[in-house]
Amino acid sequence: MITRDLSIAREHLQRGQVIGLPTETVYGLAGNAFDPQAVQQIYAIKQRPATNPLIVHVGSIAQAEDLVTEFPAPLRKLAEHFWPGPLTLLLKKSDRIPDVVTAGSDRVAIRIPDHPLTLELLNQLDFPLVAPSANPYTRISPTRAEEVEAYFGEQIPVVLQGGACEKGLESTIVGSEDDQVVVYRLGSLSVEELEAVSGKVQIKNRDNPSVLAPGMAKKHYSPQTPLILVDDIDSFLQTHPEERIGVFLSGQEDPEAIAPIFYARLKHLDQSGYDRLIASYFPEKGLGRTLNDRLNRAKE
Ligand code: TXA
Ligand code: MG
């Protein structure tokens, strides 16, 4: 069931159930972060390996402080600047966070989402919410309530209707190593925006064995139709006249304009009966960098 009624969403969460809810980035599959059974249920519904930890969502910086043992100055500065917003911080966890949330790691991922309904919900609850993106493991992230319902049906009692996600790409995950700011997952907040506040950051986003975010498995966000990346769309089309090819992105689009519709468009093309989807990379800057990362994870 899709509802706009916050009290229905709240009551389900208070009973230990898992619901779908909107954020400004993508929809999440949410449950009580202090309730290990609710957290387990999220892993099960999502079919996500228990080694891949979940992000904790809170309504204020004060709530975040209650869940961590340290808040390094460079990260605090980012929190003050970008929260509520698409920034997730990796911080040393306190004992209040069950180990199942962090998959055993001593760091917890925390953010304040910037969606009015979900912010209000978080501030009504006396517990934080864990929420991974509301897609089955490796599938395309949802940016509308209807997609969440289509993915999980009766497995979840409600999805809170918050409209289409404004950003459309997951949050940027950031931590610190020796006071140096490190980006572990590229996301809706661009590297340039981060660097404007914190100076030069280090990027450990991809296929780096020392990366702490195990969720950054290479294959992710995948369509079921094979997607390939090509340099020249026109010549590919000309040399493959016998195939039904869906052109996903030409690389000429404005990344800021594409980001909010990236997943919806990929999903639409995936369901349109093509033999293959093709796309070209964006210039490596701003959200183009994040889109290229998602293209790499979605490709064949
Ligand atoms: O925008 C977002 O971040 C969305 C919305 C719903 O908030 N959530 C989201 O969650 O994208 P998820 O679970 O799909 O991706 C979270 C990523 C995973 O790659 C996971 O491995 C990483 O965050 N992560 C979570 N907790 C972590 C931790 N304690 N240490 C390292 N990585 C962590
Ligand atoms: Mg995800």
Tab-separated table of C-alpha atoms and ligand atoms in Angstrom:
chain	number	residue	atom	x	y	z
A	1	MET	CA	0.000	0.000	0.000
A	2	ILE	CA	1.204	3.503	-0.800
A	3	THR	CA	0.255	6.163	1.735
A	4	ARG	CA	0.915	9.827	2.430
A	5	ASP	CA	-0.087	9.344	6.043
A	6	LEU	CA	2.916	9.785	8.350
A	7	SER	CA	1.134	8.244	11.324
A	8	ILE	CA	0.639	4.948	9.441
A	9	ALA	CA	4.333	4.877	8.551
A	10	ARG	CA	5.273	5.709	12.118
A	11	GLU	CA	3.091	2.991	13.642
A	12	HIS	CA	4.550	0.288	11.418
A	13	LEU	CA	8.082	1.342	12.306
A	14	GLN	CA	7.230	1.388	16.005
A	15	ARG	CA	5.973	-2.187	15.678
A	16	GLY	CA	9.343	-3.279	14.247
A	17	GLN	CA	8.192	-3.463	10.642
A	18	VAL	CA	10.021	-2.441	7.499
A	19	ILE	CA	8.559	0.244	5.209
A	20	GLY	CA	9.498	2.099	2.039
A	21	LEU	CA	10.217	5.802	2.399
A	22	PRO	CA	11.365	8.741	0.303
A	23	THR	CA	14.619	10.628	0.602
A	24	GLU	CA	15.984	13.317	-1.695
A	25	THR	CA	18.396	10.771	-3.244
A	26	VAL	CA	16.515	7.473	-3.746
A	27	TYR	CA	13.772	5.625	-1.852
A	28	GLY	CA	14.891	3.614	1.172
A	29	LEU	CA	13.780	0.403	2.843
A	30	ALA	CA	13.571	1.567	6.449
A	31	GLY	CA	13.431	0.021	9.906
A	32	ASN	CA	14.318	0.757	13.540
A	33	ALA	CA	18.124	0.908	13.729
A	34	PHE	CA	18.044	-0.136	17.400
A	35	ASP	CA	16.030	-3.283	16.674
A	36	PRO	CA	18.292	-6.074	15.367
A	37	GLN	CA	15.269	-8.048	14.163
A	38	ALA	CA	13.993	-5.171	12.056
A	39	VAL	CA	17.505	-4.738	10.667
A	40	GLN	CA	17.760	-8.469	9.849
A	41	GLN	CA	14.445	-8.251	8.062
A	42	ILE	CA	15.814	-5.521	5.783
A	43	TYR	CA	18.766	-7.690	4.752
A	44	ALA	CA	16.344	-10.563	4.109
A	45	ILE	CA	13.785	-8.573	2.073
A	46	LYS	CA	16.534	-6.949	0.043
A	47	GLN	CA	18.379	-10.276	-0.333
A	48	ARG	CA	21.468	-8.410	0.641
A	49	PRO	CA	24.552	-10.211	2.008
A	50	ALA	CA	24.945	-9.612	5.745
A	51	THR	CA	28.488	-8.378	5.048
A	52	ASN	CA	27.194	-5.205	3.411
A	53	PRO	CA	26.296	-2.610	6.083
A	54	LEU	CA	23.383	-0.159	6.215
A	55	ILE	CA	23.188	3.635	6.489
A	56	VAL	CA	21.622	5.082	9.648
A	57	HIS	CA	19.299	8.057	9.100
A	58	VAL	CA	18.793	10.650	11.830
A	59	GLY	CA	16.863	13.913	12.145
A	60	SER	CA	19.540	16.154	13.640
A	61	ILE	CA	23.285	16.503	14.250
A	62	ALA	CA	22.591	16.022	17.968
A	63	GLN	CA	21.041	12.614	17.226
A	64	ALA	CA	24.085	11.668	15.169
A	65	GLU	CA	26.382	12.665	18.038
A	66	ASP	CA	24.543	10.252	20.320
A	67	LEU	CA	25.464	7.354	18.047
A	68	VAL	CA	29.184	7.948	17.632
A	69	THR	CA	32.257	8.163	19.861
A	70	GLU	CA	34.177	10.671	17.725
A	71	PHE	CA	33.262	13.380	15.263
A	72	PRO	CA	36.516	14.495	13.581
A	73	ALA	CA	36.580	18.236	12.866
A	74	PRO	CA	36.796	17.963	9.051
A	75	LEU	CA	33.716	15.725	9.006
A	76	ARG	CA	31.803	17.893	11.454
A	77	LYS	CA	32.418	20.830	9.159
A	78	LEU	CA	30.954	18.889	6.244
A	79	ALA	CA	27.945	17.826	8.346
A	80	GLU	CA	27.254	21.404	9.370
A	81	HIS	CA	27.511	22.513	5.783
A	82	PHE	CA	25.627	19.776	3.919
A	83	TRP	CA	23.115	18.204	6.353
A	84	PRO	CA	20.275	17.678	5.736
A	85	GLY	CA	21.517	16.490	2.362
A	86	PRO	CA	23.065	13.744	0.236
A	87	LEU	CA	26.185	13.312	2.370
A	88	THR	CA	26.797	10.138	4.410
A	89	LEU	CA	29.571	10.218	7.001
A	90	LEU	CA	31.497	7.208	8.288
A	91	LEU	CA	32.101	7.722	12.015
A	92	LYS	CA	33.292	5.553	14.928
A	93	LYS	CA	30.166	3.887	16.259
A	94	SER	CA	29.012	3.819	19.857
A	95	ASP	CA	27.560	0.720	21.527
A	96	ARG	CA	24.050	1.964	20.822
A	97	ILE	CA	24.378	0.814	17.214
A	98	PRO	CA	23.846	-2.958	16.922
A	99	ASP	CA	26.690	-4.770	15.135
A	100	VAL	CA	24.276	-6.088	12.522
A	101	VAL	CA	23.812	-2.507	11.248
A	102	THR	CA	27.500	-2.070	10.439
A	103	ALA	CA	28.186	-5.708	9.495
A	104	GLY	CA	30.688	-5.844	12.321
A	105	SER	CA	32.637	-2.704	11.371
A	106	ASP	CA	33.554	-0.199	14.077
A	107	ARG	CA	32.372	2.632	11.850
A	108	VAL	CA	28.753	3.528	11.208
A	109	ALA	CA	27.444	5.363	8.139
A	110	ILE	CA	25.117	8.237	9.109
A	111	ARG	CA	23.192	10.917	7.302
A	112	ILE	CA	20.326	13.402	7.684
A	113	PRO	CA	18.162	13.056	4.578
A	114	ASP	CA	16.687	16.181	3.029
A	115	HIS	CA	13.087	15.172	2.436
A	116	PRO	CA	10.396	17.026	4.408
A	117	LEU	CA	8.207	13.961	5.127
A	118	THR	CA	11.048	11.700	6.175
A	119	LEU	CA	12.677	14.426	8.251
A	120	GLU	CA	9.414	14.936	10.068
A	121	LEU	CA	9.075	11.197	10.614
A	122	LEU	CA	12.630	10.955	11.980
A	123	ASN	CA	11.942	13.761	14.399
A	124	GLN	CA	8.757	12.055	15.638
A	125	LEU	CA	10.477	8.738	16.335
A	126	ASP	CA	12.642	7.989	19.342
A	127	PHE	CA	14.964	5.783	17.314
A	128	PRO	CA	17.015	6.308	14.128
A	129	LEU	CA	16.214	4.466	10.887
A	130	VAL	CA	18.456	2.216	8.882
A	131	ALA	CA	17.645	2.480	5.205
A	132	PRO	CA	19.420	0.954	2.243
A	133	SER	CA	18.134	1.857	-1.203
A	134	ALA	CA	14.776	0.138	-1.724
A	135	ASN	CA	15.793	-2.240	-4.489
A	136	PRO	CA	16.531	-5.949	-4.420
A	137	TYR	CA	20.297	-6.542	-4.246
A	138	THR	CA	22.107	-5.485	-7.490
A	139	ARG	CA	18.921	-4.088	-9.085
A	140	ILE	CA	18.248	-0.479	-10.128
A	141	SER	CA	17.566	1.973	-7.270
A	142	PRO	CA	13.995	3.351	-7.106
A	143	THR	CA	13.203	7.061	-7.300
A	144	ARG	CA	9.410	6.772	-7.027
A	145	ALA	CA	7.101	5.125	-4.454
A	146	GLU	CA	5.386	3.032	-7.137
A	147	GLU	CA	8.686	1.356	-8.044
A	148	VAL	CA	9.243	0.337	-4.431
A	149	GLU	CA	5.806	-1.225	-4.305
A	150	ALA	CA	6.433	-3.013	-7.606
A	151	TYR	CA	9.734	-4.431	-6.283
A	152	PHE	CA	8.495	-5.691	-2.917
A	153	GLY	CA	4.676	-5.953	-3.097
A	154	GLU	CA	3.237	-7.600	-0.017
A	155	GLN	CA	6.646	-8.059	1.587
A	156	ILE	CA	6.344	-4.572	3.063
A	157	PRO	CA	3.141	-3.136	4.537
A	158	VAL	CA	3.507	0.441	3.261
A	159	VAL	CA	5.520	2.822	1.161
A	160	LEU	CA	5.392	6.452	2.236
A	161	GLN	CA	4.524	8.564	-0.808
A	162	GLY	CA	7.015	11.401	-1.167
A	163	GLY	CA	6.925	12.007	-4.910
A	164	ALA	CA	9.851	11.651	-7.298
A	165	CYS	CA	13.276	11.971	-5.649
A	166	GLU	CA	14.808	15.364	-6.274
A	167	LYS	CA	18.429	14.173	-6.640
A	168	GLY	CA	17.954	10.689	-8.066
A	169	LEU	CA	21.425	9.306	-7.228
A	170	GLU	CA	22.568	7.899	-3.878
A	171	SER	CA	24.347	9.975	-1.238
A	172	THR	CA	28.100	10.549	-1.353
A	173	ILE	CA	29.864	8.493	1.340
A	174	VAL	CA	32.735	10.258	3.078
A	175	GLY	CA	35.072	9.416	5.953
A	176	SER	CA	38.450	10.555	7.178
A	177	GLU	CA	41.860	8.940	7.446
A	178	ASP	CA	44.496	10.889	9.402
A	179	ASP	CA	42.376	14.051	9.104
A	180	GLN	CA	42.281	13.687	5.334
A	181	VAL	CA	38.751	13.590	3.873
A	182	VAL	CA	38.141	10.447	1.805
A	183	VAL	CA	35.251	9.731	-0.585
A	184	TYR	CA	34.249	6.054	-0.522
A	185	ARG	CA	31.250	6.299	-2.823
A	186	LEU	CA	30.631	8.980	-5.415
A	187	GLY	CA	27.082	10.282	-5.168
A	188	SER	CA	24.694	13.193	-5.442
A	189	LEU	CA	27.057	15.583	-3.732
A	190	SER	CA	29.865	16.227	-6.217
A	191	VAL	CA	33.569	16.108	-5.375
A	192	GLU	CA	33.787	19.764	-6.376
A	193	GLU	CA	31.073	20.733	-3.870
A	194	LEU	CA	32.864	18.788	-1.135
A	195	GLU	CA	36.235	20.296	-1.982
A	196	ALA	CA	34.791	23.808	-1.863
A	197	VAL	CA	34.252	23.206	1.863
A	198	SER	CA	37.028	20.820	2.893
A	199	GLY	CA	39.853	21.371	0.409
A	200	LYS	CA	41.331	18.489	-1.592
A	201	VAL	CA	39.724	15.110	-0.937
A	202	GLN	CA	40.984	11.634	-1.706
A	203	ILE	CA	38.788	9.354	-3.806
A	204	LYS	CA	38.773	5.634	-2.999
A	205	ASN	CA	35.614	4.867	-4.854
A	206	ARG	CA	36.291	1.975	-7.121
A	207	ASP	CA	37.714	-1.526	-7.039
A	208	ASN	CA	40.255	-0.563	-4.496
A	209	PRO	CA	40.789	-3.466	-2.108
A	210	SER	CA	41.253	-1.095	0.804
A	211	VAL	CA	37.832	0.435	0.244
A	212	LEU	CA	35.738	0.181	3.372
A	213	ALA	CA	32.366	0.166	1.700
A	214	PRO	CA	31.903	-3.466	0.716
A	215	GLY	CA	28.645	-2.462	-0.940
A	216	MET	CA	30.700	-1.034	-3.693
A	217	ALA	CA	30.721	-4.416	-5.354
A	218	LYS	CA	31.498	-3.786	-8.957
A	219	LYS	CA	28.216	-5.149	-10.281
A	220	HIS	CA	25.363	-3.030	-9.009
A	221	TYR	CA	22.421	-0.976	-10.214
A	222	SER	CA	22.097	-3.387	-13.116
A	223	PRO	CA	19.491	-3.544	-15.833
A	224	GLN	CA	18.520	-7.003	-17.070
A	225	THR	CA	19.135	-5.957	-20.666
A	226	PRO	CA	22.905	-5.903	-21.289
A	227	LEU	CA	24.273	-2.336	-21.232
A	228	ILE	CA	27.473	-1.532	-23.062
A	229	LEU	CA	29.520	1.650	-23.107
A	230	VAL	CA	30.650	2.920	-26.508
A	231	ASP	CA	32.683	5.903	-27.685
A	232	ASP	CA	30.642	6.611	-30.761
A	233	ILE	CA	26.906	5.936	-30.610
A	234	ASP	CA	26.236	6.614	-34.313
A	235	SER	CA	28.894	4.291	-35.618
A	236	PHE	CA	27.779	1.563	-33.217
A	237	LEU	CA	24.212	1.846	-34.507
A	238	GLN	CA	25.426	1.759	-38.104
A	239	THR	CA	27.526	-1.337	-37.564
A	240	HIS	CA	24.784	-3.262	-35.709
A	241	PRO	CA	21.734	-2.798	-37.965
A	242	GLU	CA	20.292	-6.232	-37.120
A	243	GLU	CA	19.966	-5.549	-33.386
A	244	ARG	CA	17.263	-3.725	-31.465
A	245	ILE	CA	19.336	-1.160	-29.604
A	246	GLY	CA	18.129	1.311	-26.980
A	247	VAL	CA	20.252	4.457	-26.694
A	248	PHE	CA	20.431	5.221	-22.980
A	249	LEU	CA	22.754	8.236	-22.906
A	250	SER	CA	24.881	9.936	-25.515
A	251	GLY	CA	27.235	11.613	-23.060
A	252	GLN	CA	26.233	14.987	-24.500
A	253	GLU	CA	23.475	15.559	-21.927
A	254	ASP	CA	23.814	17.869	-18.959
A	255	PRO	CA	24.705	15.614	-15.982
A	256	GLU	CA	22.749	17.840	-13.575
A	257	ALA	CA	19.619	17.408	-15.687
A	258	ILE	CA	20.105	13.659	-16.206
A	259	ALA	CA	20.849	12.720	-12.574
A	260	PRO	CA	17.225	12.922	-11.310
A	261	ILE	CA	15.941	10.744	-14.173
A	262	PHE	CA	18.969	8.456	-14.653
A	263	TYR	CA	17.571	5.377	-12.877
A	264	ALA	CA	13.989	5.853	-14.094
A	265	ARG	CA	15.200	6.096	-17.654
A	266	LEU	CA	17.467	3.068	-17.338
A	267	LYS	CA	14.578	1.075	-15.898
A	268	HIS	CA	12.193	2.205	-18.607
A	269	LEU	CA	14.600	1.175	-21.373
A	270	ASP	CA	15.288	-2.094	-19.566
A	271	GLN	CA	11.581	-2.901	-19.829
A	272	SER	CA	11.238	-1.894	-23.475
A	273	GLY	CA	12.323	-5.149	-25.120
A	274	TYR	CA	15.694	-4.097	-26.521
A	275	ASP	CA	18.467	-6.616	-27.264
A	276	ARG	CA	21.044	-4.218	-25.873
A	277	LEU	CA	21.317	-0.768	-24.350
A	278	ILE	CA	24.186	1.552	-25.182
A	279	ALA	CA	25.576	4.684	-23.555
A	280	SER	CA	28.618	6.937	-23.669
A	281	TYR	CA	30.559	8.305	-20.714
A	282	PHE	CA	30.273	11.887	-19.458
A	283	PRO	CA	33.248	14.211	-18.926
A	284	GLU	CA	34.828	13.280	-15.548
A	285	LYS	CA	33.628	16.252	-13.510
A	286	GLY	CA	30.731	17.255	-11.275
A	287	LEU	CA	27.874	14.751	-11.356
A	288	GLY	CA	29.337	13.376	-14.603
A	289	ARG	CA	31.858	11.529	-12.422
A	290	THR	CA	29.049	9.925	-10.392
A	291	LEU	CA	27.071	9.040	-13.503
A	292	ASN	CA	30.161	7.391	-15.034
A	293	ASP	CA	30.566	5.352	-11.857
A	294	ARG	CA	26.953	4.160	-12.054
A	295	LEU	CA	27.362	3.384	-15.764
A	296	ASN	CA	30.408	1.271	-14.926
A	297	ARG	CA	28.477	-0.667	-12.324
A	298	ALA	CA	25.434	-1.108	-14.550
A	299	LYS	CA	27.331	-2.247	-17.641
A	300	GLU	CA	27.650	-5.798	-18.802
B	1	TXA	O1	21.295	7.972	-0.703
B	1	TXA	C1	21.496	6.998	0.011
B	1	TXA	O2	22.549	6.845	0.644
B	1	TXA	C2	20.374	5.952	0.116
B	1	TXA	C3	19.192	6.598	0.839
B	1	TXA	C4	18.059	5.621	1.073
B	1	TXA	O3	19.632	7.183	2.024
B	1	TXA	N1	20.835	4.777	0.780
B	1	TXA	C5	21.707	3.926	0.192
B	1	TXA	O4	21.959	2.788	0.943
B	1	TXA	O5	22.204	4.113	-0.889
B	1	TXA	P1	22.657	1.481	0.346
B	1	TXA	O6	22.562	0.519	1.465
B	1	TXA	O7	22.023	1.112	-0.917
B	1	TXA	O8	24.123	1.880	0.156
B	1	TXA	C6	24.876	2.135	1.315
B	1	TXA	C7	26.328	1.949	1.071
B	1	TXA	C8	26.694	0.508	0.826
B	1	TXA	O9	27.594	0.503	-0.238
B	1	TXA	C9	27.369	0.096	2.108
B	1	TXA	O10	28.361	-0.853	1.899
B	1	TXA	C10	27.937	1.408	2.595
B	1	TXA	O11	27.001	2.350	2.248
B	1	TXA	N2	28.044	1.414	4.060
B	1	TXA	C11	27.032	1.435	4.935
B	1	TXA	N3	27.492	1.374	6.194
B	1	TXA	C12	28.834	1.306	6.109
B	1	TXA	C13	29.880	1.201	7.069
B	1	TXA	N4	29.624	1.142	8.364
B	1	TXA	N5	31.139	1.145	6.609
B	1	TXA	C14	31.391	1.190	5.289
B	1	TXA	N6	30.445	1.285	4.335
B	1	TXA	C15	29.177	1.340	4.733
B	2	MG	MG	21.901	0.567	-2.863
